Amino acid sequence: MIGRIWKDIQKINFFGKSLAILYRILYHVEKSISVISKKKGGFTMQMYDLVQKTRRQEALTDEQIQWIVNGFCHGEIPDYMMSAWMMAVCCQGLTDAETAALTLAMRDSGECLSMESVGGVTVDKHSTGGIGDKTTLLLAPIVAACGGFVPKMSGRGLGFTGGTIDKLESIPNFSTNLPMERFLEITKEIGCCVIAQSGNLVPADKKMYALRNLTATVDSIPLICSSIMSKKLALGADCILLDVKFGHGAFMKTPEDAQRLAEAMVEVGKRAGKQCRAVLTDMNAPLGANVGNALEVLEVIRILRGEVRNELSELSLALAAHMLSLSGKGSVEECMDMAKQALDSGNALRKFAGMIAAQGGDPTVTEHPELLPQSAAKYTAVSSKDGFIASIQSEEVGLACLELGAGRTANSSEIDYGAGVELHVFVGDAVKSGQPLFTVYGRTEALCKKAAERIFACMEITTEKPVKSPMLYQVIS
Ligand code: URA
């Protein structure tokens, strides 16, 4: 405000239009005061008081929460006030009703889509993110092959490896920027479509997330819950499956924290009238064999072609079964049989090729995966001893991939689509000295060797066979 007043004073000197400028100064002063103390419905709502209430764990009303979100989105509540409130939320939490009100206010800050034109029950999935998590690319065609409809909006990645959109964009000519009408048409025709997040959905989240990143307020269950669920609700699918990951490479480090987040999200989904379920899954080791954009698409194609079966294919089938059962296609067990049949028959592969073609990509990559981008150099690391793979720290593998160029350090960073890691062994496997452990792909051999050292250091080899924990830890309905 002071800056604006100063600019106006300069203008007074320059133009001498003192009355008009004085009026503008008074306007700015009045507007700034009204931000702090705003009257609505006869009740004086002061942001200062609301921050204090949340700090004292006194619940806010739905109307007060809507007022905060709207005021912040319209630039009436300054960043420092919003940061103070979000810090109070971080420290003291919100009730279920407050979290739901925050989520709905954020959802309503922008456009909300209608899935009616798809003509069937639509089902969305969200993963809280992990290293090598390419389940969307598998479960979307599996669910589509079983008669389900998966309209999916995904993000680009920042850090570690790319997001689902970056992975898909490694397919030659694949377009993730489609008009909404085309998005819904493809979902109706093929059964699945994956596009990048639209700029008009949930602008409140963009503004709030940018501030959270700067003010150490990312790490809060009600704020994470409202951020994720507002975007899911704005997309408008009838059913939502949430894959909440825990472990080294995940947002939530422990199953207990993952459970608290999952319960909060399921509660909000139900309050918003959606069929909603969450699964807690293990992200201590990378998911599947490949980490890196084109390498992950390659692994998906190998699974869809029936050449590979591993923990990734098992988890994707389980997630697809939950999505189908949420959509009313039967019990989880019946839907699991349908999903397996869709994968084993090649129907899911045909759906994947159909989706690629509908989105402008080259569907022949499913027959000729060598068309995917490949890095110029590679390096294979071998075991220095006999033993068992006890752990592979996924966060370290992710950071090695980031150094190789598979992820972004800033929004403007260029991705090397061919870069990444292919694991040849998994937790629990027996290994012999000299046996290949993993291959690193990158622009130069030096880059590959450096990344290989980092991954080698995070692979623990023990003499005792480790006890393996299940990938799918818990279901929360
Ligand atoms: N993902 C989101 O979309 N929002 C958060 O706050 C955290 C993870």
Tab-separated table of C-alpha atoms and ligand atoms in Angstrom:
chain	number	residue	atom	x	y	z
A	1	MET	CA	0.000	0.000	0.000
A	2	ILE	CA	2.803	2.417	0.929
A	3	GLY	CA	4.317	1.771	-2.494
A	4	ARG	CA	1.059	2.697	-4.148
A	5	ILE	CA	0.702	5.845	-2.035
A	6	TRP	CA	4.280	6.825	-2.910
A	7	LYS	CA	3.591	6.308	-6.610
A	8	ASP	CA	0.516	8.492	-6.303
A	9	ILE	CA	2.452	11.203	-4.479
A	10	GLN	CA	5.005	11.164	-7.315
A	11	LYS	CA	2.159	11.551	-9.745
A	12	ILE	CA	0.885	14.578	-7.780
A	13	ASN	CA	4.279	16.256	-8.293
A	14	PHE	CA	4.389	15.293	-11.911
A	15	PHE	CA	0.900	16.131	-13.067
A	16	GLY	CA	-0.339	18.452	-10.401
A	17	LYS	CA	-3.726	16.740	-10.505
A	18	SER	CA	-3.918	16.898	-6.759
A	19	LEU	CA	-7.620	16.356	-6.118
A	20	ALA	CA	-8.022	13.265	-8.269
A	21	ILE	CA	-4.838	11.751	-6.884
A	22	LEU	CA	-5.784	12.544	-3.301
A	23	TYR	CA	-9.032	10.738	-3.925
A	24	ARG	CA	-7.121	7.656	-5.123
A	25	ILE	CA	-4.876	7.736	-2.057
A	26	LEU	CA	-7.891	7.815	0.209
A	27	TYR	CA	-9.374	4.961	-1.795
A	28	HIS	CA	-6.245	2.805	-1.212
A	29	VAL	CA	-6.194	3.631	2.504
A	30	GLU	CA	-9.880	2.865	2.881
A	31	LYS	CA	-9.526	-0.395	0.954
A	32	SER	CA	-6.610	-1.546	3.108
A	33	ILE	CA	-8.487	-0.783	6.308
A	34	SER	CA	-11.537	-2.636	5.044
A	35	VAL	CA	-9.365	-5.697	4.453
A	36	ILE	CA	-8.559	-5.968	8.145
A	37	SER	CA	-12.027	-5.160	9.387
A	38	LYS	CA	-14.786	-6.166	7.038
A	39	LYS	CA	-18.488	-6.117	7.814
A	40	LYS	CA	-20.580	-8.926	6.458
A	41	GLY	CA	-24.166	-9.795	7.447
A	42	GLY	CA	-23.995	-7.463	10.454
A	43	PHE	CA	-21.134	-9.489	11.933
A	44	THR	CA	-17.696	-7.908	12.034
A	45	MET	CA	-15.312	-10.498	10.703
A	46	GLN	CA	-11.783	-9.599	11.431
A	47	MET	CA	-9.057	-11.757	9.999
A	48	TYR	CA	-7.025	-10.949	13.101
A	49	ASP	CA	-9.742	-12.472	15.288
A	50	LEU	CA	-10.090	-15.498	13.042
A	51	VAL	CA	-6.354	-16.203	13.244
A	52	GLN	CA	-6.599	-15.945	17.011
A	53	LYS	CA	-9.621	-18.262	17.119
A	54	THR	CA	-7.859	-20.946	15.108
A	55	ARG	CA	-4.766	-20.475	17.259
A	56	ARG	CA	-6.936	-21.151	20.335
A	57	GLN	CA	-8.596	-24.157	18.633
A	58	GLU	CA	-12.003	-22.436	18.560
A	59	ALA	CA	-13.882	-23.708	15.506
A	60	LEU	CA	-14.695	-21.283	12.681
A	61	THR	CA	-18.069	-21.343	10.928
A	62	ASP	CA	-18.424	-22.361	7.258
A	63	GLU	CA	-19.160	-18.702	6.476
A	64	GLN	CA	-15.966	-17.490	8.158
A	65	ILE	CA	-13.880	-20.044	6.259
A	66	GLN	CA	-15.492	-19.079	2.937
A	67	TRP	CA	-14.778	-15.444	3.779
A	68	ILE	CA	-11.076	-16.217	4.350
A	69	VAL	CA	-10.704	-18.165	1.078
A	70	ASN	CA	-12.631	-15.608	-1.006
A	71	GLY	CA	-10.832	-12.669	0.594
A	72	PHE	CA	-7.443	-14.237	-0.054
A	73	CYS	CA	-8.299	-15.151	-3.661
A	74	HIS	CA	-9.492	-11.616	-4.405
A	75	GLY	CA	-6.376	-10.044	-2.895
A	76	GLU	CA	-8.287	-8.515	0.021
A	77	ILE	CA	-6.590	-10.611	2.683
A	78	PRO	CA	-2.860	-9.958	2.511
A	79	ASP	CA	-0.315	-12.787	2.346
A	80	TYR	CA	0.955	-12.154	5.893
A	81	MET	CA	-2.547	-12.613	7.358
A	82	MET	CA	-3.193	-15.758	5.320
A	83	SER	CA	0.235	-17.139	6.301
A	84	ALA	CA	-0.541	-16.500	9.961
A	85	TRP	CA	-3.863	-18.324	9.648
A	86	MET	CA	-2.302	-21.284	7.793
A	87	MET	CA	0.427	-21.490	10.450
A	88	ALA	CA	-2.306	-21.579	13.118
A	89	VAL	CA	-3.961	-24.424	11.149
A	90	CYS	CA	-0.599	-26.195	10.930
A	91	CYS	CA	-0.059	-25.994	14.683
A	92	GLN	CA	-3.595	-26.514	15.983
A	93	GLY	CA	-5.370	-28.404	13.185
A	94	LEU	CA	-8.993	-28.016	12.070
A	95	THR	CA	-12.132	-30.008	12.912
A	96	ASP	CA	-13.591	-32.332	10.237
A	97	ALA	CA	-16.342	-29.771	9.595
A	98	GLU	CA	-13.804	-26.942	9.197
A	99	THR	CA	-11.632	-29.062	6.851
A	100	ALA	CA	-14.698	-29.853	4.740
A	101	ALA	CA	-15.718	-26.167	4.650
A	102	LEU	CA	-12.179	-25.157	3.626
A	103	THR	CA	-12.135	-27.798	0.867
A	104	LEU	CA	-15.509	-26.720	-0.535
A	105	ALA	CA	-14.585	-23.026	-0.412
A	106	MET	CA	-11.361	-23.822	-2.300
A	107	ARG	CA	-13.245	-25.991	-4.834
A	108	ASP	CA	-15.673	-23.140	-5.485
A	109	SER	CA	-12.886	-20.590	-6.035
A	110	GLY	CA	-12.765	-21.578	-9.745
A	111	GLU	CA	-14.401	-23.644	-12.440
A	112	CYS	CA	-16.061	-26.986	-11.545
A	113	LEU	CA	-16.494	-29.583	-14.285
A	114	SER	CA	-19.556	-31.706	-14.973
A	115	MET	CA	-18.975	-35.308	-16.045
A	116	GLU	CA	-22.589	-35.797	-17.133
A	117	SER	CA	-21.768	-36.024	-20.853
A	118	VAL	CA	-19.607	-39.125	-20.227
A	119	GLY	CA	-22.847	-41.049	-19.711
A	120	GLY	CA	-21.630	-43.443	-17.004
A	121	VAL	CA	-20.177	-43.590	-13.507
A	122	THR	CA	-16.804	-41.820	-13.545
A	123	VAL	CA	-13.953	-42.720	-11.195
A	124	ASP	CA	-10.847	-40.722	-10.372
A	125	LYS	CA	-7.711	-41.740	-8.505
A	126	HIS	CA	-5.179	-39.678	-6.613
A	127	SER	CA	-1.762	-40.751	-5.432
A	128	THR	CA	0.089	-38.681	-2.865
A	129	GLY	CA	3.131	-39.422	-5.011
A	130	GLY	CA	6.111	-41.696	-4.922
A	131	ILE	CA	9.223	-42.829	-6.731
A	132	GLY	CA	8.417	-44.920	-9.807
A	133	ASP	CA	4.665	-44.510	-9.271
A	134	LYS	CA	3.214	-45.070	-12.737
A	135	THR	CA	0.041	-46.832	-11.560
A	136	THR	CA	-2.232	-44.306	-13.349
A	137	LEU	CA	-0.835	-45.424	-16.716
A	138	LEU	CA	-1.774	-49.022	-15.911
A	139	LEU	CA	-5.016	-48.742	-13.997
A	140	ALA	CA	-6.680	-46.221	-16.344
A	141	PRO	CA	-6.667	-48.648	-19.335
A	142	ILE	CA	-7.442	-51.634	-17.076
A	143	VAL	CA	-10.540	-49.895	-15.628
A	144	ALA	CA	-11.543	-48.697	-19.125
A	145	ALA	CA	-11.236	-52.262	-20.465
A	146	CYS	CA	-13.686	-53.361	-17.723
A	147	GLY	CA	-16.298	-50.767	-18.767
A	148	GLY	CA	-15.327	-48.038	-16.277
A	149	PHE	CA	-14.677	-44.367	-17.064
A	150	VAL	CA	-11.495	-42.672	-15.838
A	151	PRO	CA	-11.242	-38.920	-16.538
A	152	LYS	CA	-7.883	-38.002	-15.052
A	153	MET	CA	-6.178	-34.676	-14.575
A	154	SER	CA	-2.575	-34.990	-13.461
A	155	GLY	CA	0.350	-32.767	-12.661
A	156	ARG	CA	3.854	-32.246	-13.920
A	157	GLY	CA	6.522	-33.168	-11.418
A	158	LEU	CA	8.757	-30.839	-9.475
A	159	GLY	CA	11.658	-32.689	-7.860
A	160	PHE	CA	12.646	-36.365	-8.175
A	161	THR	CA	11.193	-37.601	-11.483
A	162	GLY	CA	8.504	-36.098	-13.674
A	163	GLY	CA	4.794	-36.397	-12.899
A	164	THR	CA	2.276	-38.515	-14.834
A	165	ILE	CA	1.993	-35.773	-17.472
A	166	ASP	CA	5.770	-35.747	-18.080
A	167	LYS	CA	5.749	-39.531	-18.386
A	168	LEU	CA	2.972	-39.429	-21.000
A	169	GLU	CA	4.652	-36.587	-22.869
A	170	SER	CA	7.668	-38.846	-23.425
A	171	ILE	CA	5.424	-40.679	-25.939
A	172	PRO	CA	6.012	-39.030	-29.339
A	173	ASN	CA	3.332	-36.346	-30.080
A	174	PHE	CA	1.156	-37.224	-27.058
A	175	SER	CA	-0.929	-34.181	-26.123
A	176	THR	CA	-1.977	-33.503	-22.536
A	177	ASN	CA	-3.433	-30.058	-23.272
A	178	LEU	CA	-6.869	-30.789	-24.656
A	179	PRO	CA	-10.064	-28.704	-24.534
A	180	MET	CA	-12.522	-29.886	-21.874
A	181	GLU	CA	-15.039	-31.090	-24.488
A	182	ARG	CA	-12.393	-33.333	-26.101
A	183	PHE	CA	-11.298	-34.600	-22.652
A	184	LEU	CA	-14.856	-35.719	-21.920
A	185	GLU	CA	-15.381	-37.136	-25.447
A	186	ILE	CA	-12.264	-39.328	-25.198
A	187	THR	CA	-13.292	-40.482	-21.713
A	188	LYS	CA	-16.677	-41.470	-23.146
A	189	GLU	CA	-15.286	-43.149	-26.307
A	190	ILE	CA	-12.193	-44.918	-24.941
A	191	GLY	CA	-12.985	-45.040	-21.215
A	192	CYS	CA	-9.909	-43.106	-20.100
A	193	CYS	CA	-8.135	-39.844	-20.828
A	194	VAL	CA	-5.284	-38.148	-18.959
A	195	ILE	CA	-4.680	-34.422	-19.338
A	196	ALA	CA	-2.732	-31.700	-17.536
A	197	GLN	CA	-4.444	-29.665	-14.827
A	198	SER	CA	-6.526	-26.802	-16.189
A	199	GLY	CA	-5.580	-23.291	-15.146
A	200	ASN	CA	-9.161	-22.493	-14.111
A	201	LEU	CA	-9.548	-25.245	-11.562
A	202	VAL	CA	-9.110	-24.305	-7.880
A	203	PRO	CA	-7.131	-21.038	-8.177
A	204	ALA	CA	-7.271	-20.819	-4.353
A	205	ASP	CA	-5.027	-23.882	-4.118
A	206	LYS	CA	-2.405	-22.393	-6.445
A	207	LYS	CA	-2.229	-19.210	-4.348
A	208	MET	CA	-2.300	-20.992	-1.023
A	209	TYR	CA	0.223	-23.659	-2.044
A	210	ALA	CA	2.700	-21.015	-3.253
A	211	LEU	CA	2.454	-19.331	0.152
A	212	ARG	CA	2.676	-22.629	2.058
A	213	ASN	CA	5.881	-23.458	0.217
A	214	LEU	CA	7.422	-20.193	1.414
A	215	THR	CA	6.167	-20.299	4.999
A	216	ALA	CA	6.806	-23.890	6.170
A	217	THR	CA	3.092	-24.704	6.163
A	218	VAL	CA	3.012	-27.527	3.601
A	219	ASP	CA	3.204	-30.165	6.281
A	220	SER	CA	-0.339	-30.026	7.711
A	221	ILE	CA	-3.010	-32.700	7.343
A	222	PRO	CA	-6.030	-30.321	6.980
A	223	LEU	CA	-4.115	-28.179	4.451
A	224	ILE	CA	-2.879	-31.168	2.422
A	225	CYS	CA	-6.358	-32.726	2.589
A	226	SER	CA	-8.157	-29.579	1.397
A	227	SER	CA	-5.544	-28.977	-1.326
A	228	ILE	CA	-5.898	-32.474	-2.777
A	229	MET	CA	-9.640	-32.905	-2.271
A	230	SER	CA	-10.629	-29.466	-3.629
A	231	LYS	CA	-8.974	-30.413	-6.947
A	232	LYS	CA	-10.610	-33.856	-6.971
A	233	LEU	CA	-14.039	-32.381	-6.213
A	234	ALA	CA	-13.670	-29.639	-8.863
A	235	LEU	CA	-12.972	-32.332	-11.480
A	236	GLY	CA	-16.384	-33.766	-10.635
A	237	ALA	CA	-15.915	-37.560	-10.895
A	238	ASP	CA	-18.539	-39.623	-9.045
A	239	CYS	CA	-16.030	-41.825	-7.197
A	240	ILE	CA	-12.552	-41.146	-5.844
A	241	LEU	CA	-9.852	-43.640	-4.860
A	242	LEU	CA	-6.990	-42.183	-2.825
A	243	ASP	CA	-3.622	-43.935	-2.785
A	244	VAL	CA	-1.899	-42.533	0.300
A	245	LYS	CA	1.750	-43.522	0.373
A	246	PHE	CA	4.046	-43.768	3.356
A	247	GLY	CA	7.789	-44.370	3.713
A	248	HIS	CA	11.139	-42.791	2.741
A	249	GLY	CA	10.002	-41.575	-0.665
A	250	ALA	CA	6.577	-40.278	0.437
A	251	PHE	CA	5.079	-37.124	1.929
A	252	MET	CA	3.885	-39.149	4.919
A	253	LYS	CA	6.777	-40.966	6.525
A	254	THR	CA	4.786	-43.358	8.754
A	255	PRO	CA	1.664	-45.504	8.238
A	256	GLU	CA	0.069	-43.671	11.191
A	257	ASP	CA	0.426	-40.246	9.506
A	258	ALA	CA	-0.740	-41.702	6.182
A	259	GLN	CA	-3.792	-43.120	7.963
A	260	ARG	CA	-4.656	-39.733	9.504
A	261	LEU	CA	-4.428	-38.039	6.087
A	262	ALA	CA	-6.429	-40.822	4.417
A	263	GLU	CA	-9.185	-40.635	7.030
A	264	ALA	CA	-9.405	-36.848	6.674
A	265	MET	CA	-9.689	-37.094	2.870
A	266	VAL	CA	-12.291	-39.893	2.929
A	267	GLU	CA	-14.353	-37.895	5.442
A	268	VAL	CA	-14.283	-34.791	3.201
A	269	GLY	CA	-15.162	-36.890	0.123
A	270	LYS	CA	-18.162	-38.375	1.916
A	271	ARG	CA	-19.332	-34.988	3.203
A	272	ALA	CA	-19.183	-33.808	-0.435
A	273	GLY	CA	-21.418	-36.712	-1.501
A	274	LYS	CA	-18.775	-38.811	-3.290
A	275	GLN	CA	-18.050	-42.527	-3.182
A	276	CYS	CA	-14.634	-42.307	-1.622
A	277	ARG	CA	-12.070	-44.836	-0.383
A	278	ALA	CA	-8.372	-44.730	0.486
A	279	VAL	CA	-5.619	-47.322	0.450
A	280	LEU	CA	-2.350	-46.974	2.340
A	281	THR	CA	0.610	-48.239	0.314
A	282	ASP	CA	4.308	-48.706	1.027
A	283	MET	CA	6.754	-46.280	-0.618
A	284	ASN	CA	9.955	-47.313	1.171
A	285	ALA	CA	11.363	-48.819	-2.042
A	286	PRO	CA	10.727	-47.558	-5.614
A	287	LEU	CA	7.521	-48.868	-7.177
A	288	GLY	CA	8.365	-51.345	-9.939
A	289	ALA	CA	11.617	-51.688	-11.834
A	290	ASN	CA	11.944	-48.409	-13.718
A	291	VAL	CA	12.222	-44.824	-12.494
A	292	GLY	CA	12.330	-42.033	-15.089
A	293	ASN	CA	9.796	-40.827	-17.633
A	294	ALA	CA	10.207	-42.901	-20.830
A	295	LEU	CA	11.594	-45.799	-18.754
A	296	GLU	CA	8.369	-45.854	-16.734
A	297	VAL	CA	6.235	-45.874	-19.903
A	298	LEU	CA	8.405	-48.746	-21.134
A	299	GLU	CA	7.676	-50.735	-17.962
A	300	VAL	CA	3.939	-50.028	-18.336
A	301	ILE	CA	4.015	-51.324	-21.932
A	302	ARG	CA	5.901	-54.467	-20.840
A	303	ILE	CA	3.262	-55.151	-18.173
A	304	LEU	CA	0.341	-54.462	-20.542
A	305	ARG	CA	1.948	-56.814	-23.111
A	306	GLY	CA	2.162	-59.542	-20.457
A	307	GLU	CA	5.986	-59.632	-20.500
A	308	VAL	CA	6.423	-58.540	-16.873
A	309	ARG	CA	4.537	-59.225	-13.646
A	310	ASN	CA	5.799	-57.566	-10.464
A	311	GLU	CA	4.689	-55.591	-7.389
A	312	LEU	CA	3.728	-52.685	-9.645
A	313	SER	CA	1.348	-54.820	-11.703
A	314	GLU	CA	-0.082	-56.364	-8.506
A	315	LEU	CA	-0.699	-52.961	-6.921
A	316	SER	CA	-2.181	-51.531	-10.140
A	317	LEU	CA	-4.609	-54.454	-10.336
A	318	ALA	CA	-5.621	-53.930	-6.696
A	319	LEU	CA	-6.175	-50.193	-7.257
A	320	ALA	CA	-8.155	-50.898	-10.443
A	321	ALA	CA	-10.303	-53.417	-8.527
A	322	HIS	CA	-11.098	-50.804	-5.857
A	323	MET	CA	-11.948	-48.226	-8.552
A	324	LEU	CA	-14.266	-50.666	-10.308
A	325	SER	CA	-15.992	-51.670	-7.078
A	326	LEU	CA	-16.448	-47.999	-6.117
A	327	SER	CA	-18.082	-47.537	-9.554
A	328	GLY	CA	-20.595	-50.265	-8.682
A	329	LYS	CA	-19.154	-53.054	-10.873
A	330	GLY	CA	-19.157	-55.659	-8.067
A	331	SER	CA	-17.269	-56.672	-4.946
A	332	VAL	CA	-13.526	-55.954	-4.749
A	333	GLU	CA	-12.855	-59.678	-5.325
A	334	GLU	CA	-15.134	-59.817	-8.410
A	335	CYS	CA	-13.558	-56.636	-9.749
A	336	MET	CA	-10.077	-58.070	-9.164
A	337	ASP	CA	-10.967	-61.015	-11.438
A	338	MET	CA	-12.276	-58.594	-14.095
A	339	ALA	CA	-9.128	-56.470	-13.860
A	340	LYS	CA	-6.828	-59.517	-14.188
A	341	GLN	CA	-8.796	-60.711	-17.206
A	342	ALA	CA	-8.509	-57.227	-18.815
A	343	LEU	CA	-4.746	-57.275	-18.315
A	344	ASP	CA	-4.115	-60.880	-19.343
A	345	SER	CA	-6.343	-60.722	-22.441
A	346	GLY	CA	-4.541	-57.698	-23.908
A	347	ASN	CA	-7.724	-55.593	-23.706
A	348	ALA	CA	-6.027	-53.107	-21.379
A	349	LEU	CA	-3.108	-52.803	-23.840
A	350	ARG	CA	-5.583	-52.023	-26.642
A	351	LYS	CA	-7.238	-49.366	-24.450
A	352	PHE	CA	-3.833	-47.817	-23.744
A	353	ALA	CA	-3.047	-47.698	-27.472
A	354	GLY	CA	-6.523	-46.229	-28.105
A	355	MET	CA	-5.979	-43.501	-25.527
A	356	ILE	CA	-2.544	-42.650	-26.988
A	357	ALA	CA	-4.026	-42.371	-30.506
A	358	ALA	CA	-6.999	-40.263	-29.291
A	359	GLN	CA	-4.570	-37.885	-27.586
A	360	GLY	CA	-2.513	-37.425	-30.741
A	361	GLY	CA	0.335	-39.759	-29.790
A	362	ASP	CA	1.882	-42.590	-31.772
A	363	PRO	CA	0.126	-45.811	-30.638
A	364	THR	CA	2.764	-47.965	-32.342
A	365	VAL	CA	4.998	-47.364	-29.275
A	366	THR	CA	3.005	-50.182	-27.680
A	367	GLU	CA	4.428	-52.547	-30.365
A	368	HIS	CA	7.764	-50.763	-30.783
A	369	PRO	CA	8.754	-49.304	-27.397
A	370	GLU	CA	12.165	-48.489	-28.925
A	371	LEU	CA	10.371	-45.411	-30.369
A	372	LEU	CA	10.422	-43.908	-26.865
A	373	PRO	CA	13.227	-41.398	-26.138
A	374	GLN	CA	16.476	-43.015	-25.026
A	375	SER	CA	19.457	-41.498	-23.266
A	376	ALA	CA	22.868	-41.426	-24.909
A	377	ALA	CA	24.786	-43.150	-22.090
A	378	LYS	CA	24.230	-45.945	-19.577
A	379	TYR	CA	26.074	-47.625	-16.740
A	380	THR	CA	25.329	-50.932	-14.990
A	381	ALA	CA	26.307	-51.447	-11.348
A	382	VAL	CA	27.008	-54.941	-9.998
A	383	SER	CA	26.872	-56.428	-6.503
A	384	SER	CA	30.090	-56.489	-4.516
A	385	LYS	CA	28.947	-59.437	-2.369
A	386	ASP	CA	26.526	-62.340	-1.927
A	387	GLY	CA	23.417	-61.731	0.175
A	388	PHE	CA	19.864	-60.423	0.081
A	389	ILE	CA	18.524	-57.005	-0.931
A	390	ALA	CA	17.263	-55.678	2.414
A	391	SER	CA	16.284	-52.140	1.338
A	392	ILE	CA	16.462	-49.681	-1.571
A	393	GLN	CA	15.856	-46.172	-0.229
A	394	SER	CA	13.401	-44.688	-2.687
A	395	GLU	CA	14.135	-41.059	-1.813
A	396	GLU	CA	17.820	-41.530	-2.732
A	397	VAL	CA	16.858	-43.208	-6.029
A	398	GLY	CA	14.570	-40.233	-6.721
A	399	LEU	CA	17.338	-37.741	-5.985
A	400	ALA	CA	19.756	-39.656	-8.237
A	401	CYS	CA	17.148	-39.463	-11.038
A	402	LEU	CA	16.784	-35.734	-10.441
A	403	GLU	CA	20.569	-35.325	-10.867
A	404	LEU	CA	20.344	-37.330	-14.096
A	405	GLY	CA	17.805	-34.838	-15.495
A	406	ALA	CA	14.704	-37.037	-15.154
A	407	GLY	CA	12.991	-34.444	-12.921
A	408	ARG	CA	12.809	-30.676	-12.505
A	409	THR	CA	14.522	-28.443	-9.975
A	410	ALA	CA	12.420	-25.460	-11.182
A	411	ASN	CA	9.190	-25.151	-13.180
A	412	SER	CA	11.219	-24.035	-16.202
A	413	SER	CA	13.734	-26.954	-16.112
A	414	GLU	CA	14.003	-29.162	-19.209
A	415	ILE	CA	13.488	-32.880	-18.665
A	416	ASP	CA	15.673	-35.595	-20.181
A	417	TYR	CA	12.904	-38.077	-20.978
A	418	GLY	CA	15.286	-41.013	-21.470
A	419	ALA	CA	17.091	-40.551	-18.131
A	420	GLY	CA	16.512	-42.726	-15.074
A	421	VAL	CA	17.195	-46.090	-13.477
A	422	GLU	CA	16.202	-49.659	-14.226
A	423	LEU	CA	16.418	-51.922	-11.185
A	424	HIS	CA	17.348	-55.550	-11.889
A	425	VAL	CA	16.764	-56.684	-8.284
A	426	PHE	CA	14.081	-55.992	-5.661
A	427	VAL	CA	13.808	-56.038	-1.882
A	428	GLY	CA	13.963	-59.656	-0.694
A	429	ASP	CA	15.883	-60.960	-3.755
A	430	ALA	CA	19.018	-63.081	-3.277
A	431	VAL	CA	22.078	-61.690	-5.109
A	432	LYS	CA	25.523	-63.029	-5.983
A	433	SER	CA	28.741	-61.051	-6.145
A	434	GLY	CA	29.146	-59.619	-9.669
A	435	GLN	CA	25.406	-59.827	-10.441
A	436	PRO	CA	23.934	-56.691	-12.140
A	437	LEU	CA	21.917	-54.649	-9.615
A	438	PHE	CA	20.678	-51.756	-11.742
A	439	THR	CA	21.359	-49.767	-14.919
A	440	VAL	CA	21.480	-45.982	-14.945
A	441	TYR	CA	20.584	-44.002	-18.114
A	442	GLY	CA	21.650	-40.399	-18.714
A	443	ARG	CA	23.236	-37.850	-21.057
A	444	THR	CA	26.845	-38.782	-20.273
A	445	GLU	CA	28.694	-41.716	-18.750
A	446	ALA	CA	30.066	-39.425	-16.019
A	447	LEU	CA	26.516	-38.432	-14.985
A	448	CYS	CA	25.471	-42.084	-14.987
A	449	LYS	CA	28.436	-43.168	-12.822
A	450	LYS	CA	27.768	-40.392	-10.286
A	451	ALA	CA	24.106	-41.384	-9.996
A	452	ALA	CA	25.080	-45.056	-9.783
A	453	GLU	CA	27.293	-44.327	-6.753
A	454	ARG	CA	24.373	-42.667	-4.986
A	455	ILE	CA	22.000	-45.563	-5.719
A	456	PHE	CA	24.622	-48.182	-4.825
A	457	ALA	CA	25.069	-46.503	-1.429
A	458	CYS	CA	21.342	-46.674	-0.671
A	459	MET	CA	20.977	-50.393	-1.474
A	460	GLU	CA	21.435	-52.461	1.655
A	461	ILE	CA	22.620	-56.053	1.144
A	462	THR	CA	22.411	-58.342	4.202
A	463	THR	CA	23.253	-61.965	4.921
A	464	GLU	CA	19.787	-62.589	6.421
A	465	LYS	CA	16.738	-62.714	4.138
A	466	PRO	CA	14.597	-59.699	5.110
A	467	VAL	CA	10.935	-59.993	6.068
A	468	LYS	CA	8.953	-58.225	3.331
A	469	SER	CA	6.023	-56.022	4.280
A	470	PRO	CA	2.907	-56.038	2.055
A	471	MET	CA	2.614	-53.309	-0.565
A	472	LEU	CA	-1.046	-52.596	0.234
A	473	TYR	CA	-1.085	-51.951	3.960
A	474	GLN	CA	-4.662	-50.901	4.747
A	475	VAL	CA	-7.993	-49.912	3.150
A	476	ILE	CA	-9.963	-46.992	4.619
A	477	SER	CA	-13.586	-46.680	3.569
B	1	URA	N1	-0.312	-32.500	-3.019
B	1	URA	C1	-1.202	-31.484	-3.174
B	1	URA	O1	-1.866	-31.378	-4.198
B	1	URA	N2	-1.325	-30.604	-2.167
B	1	URA	C2	-0.629	-30.663	-1.009
B	1	URA	O2	-0.806	-29.855	-0.146
B	1	URA	C3	0.296	-31.726	-0.875
B	1	URA	C4	0.426	-32.626	-1.896
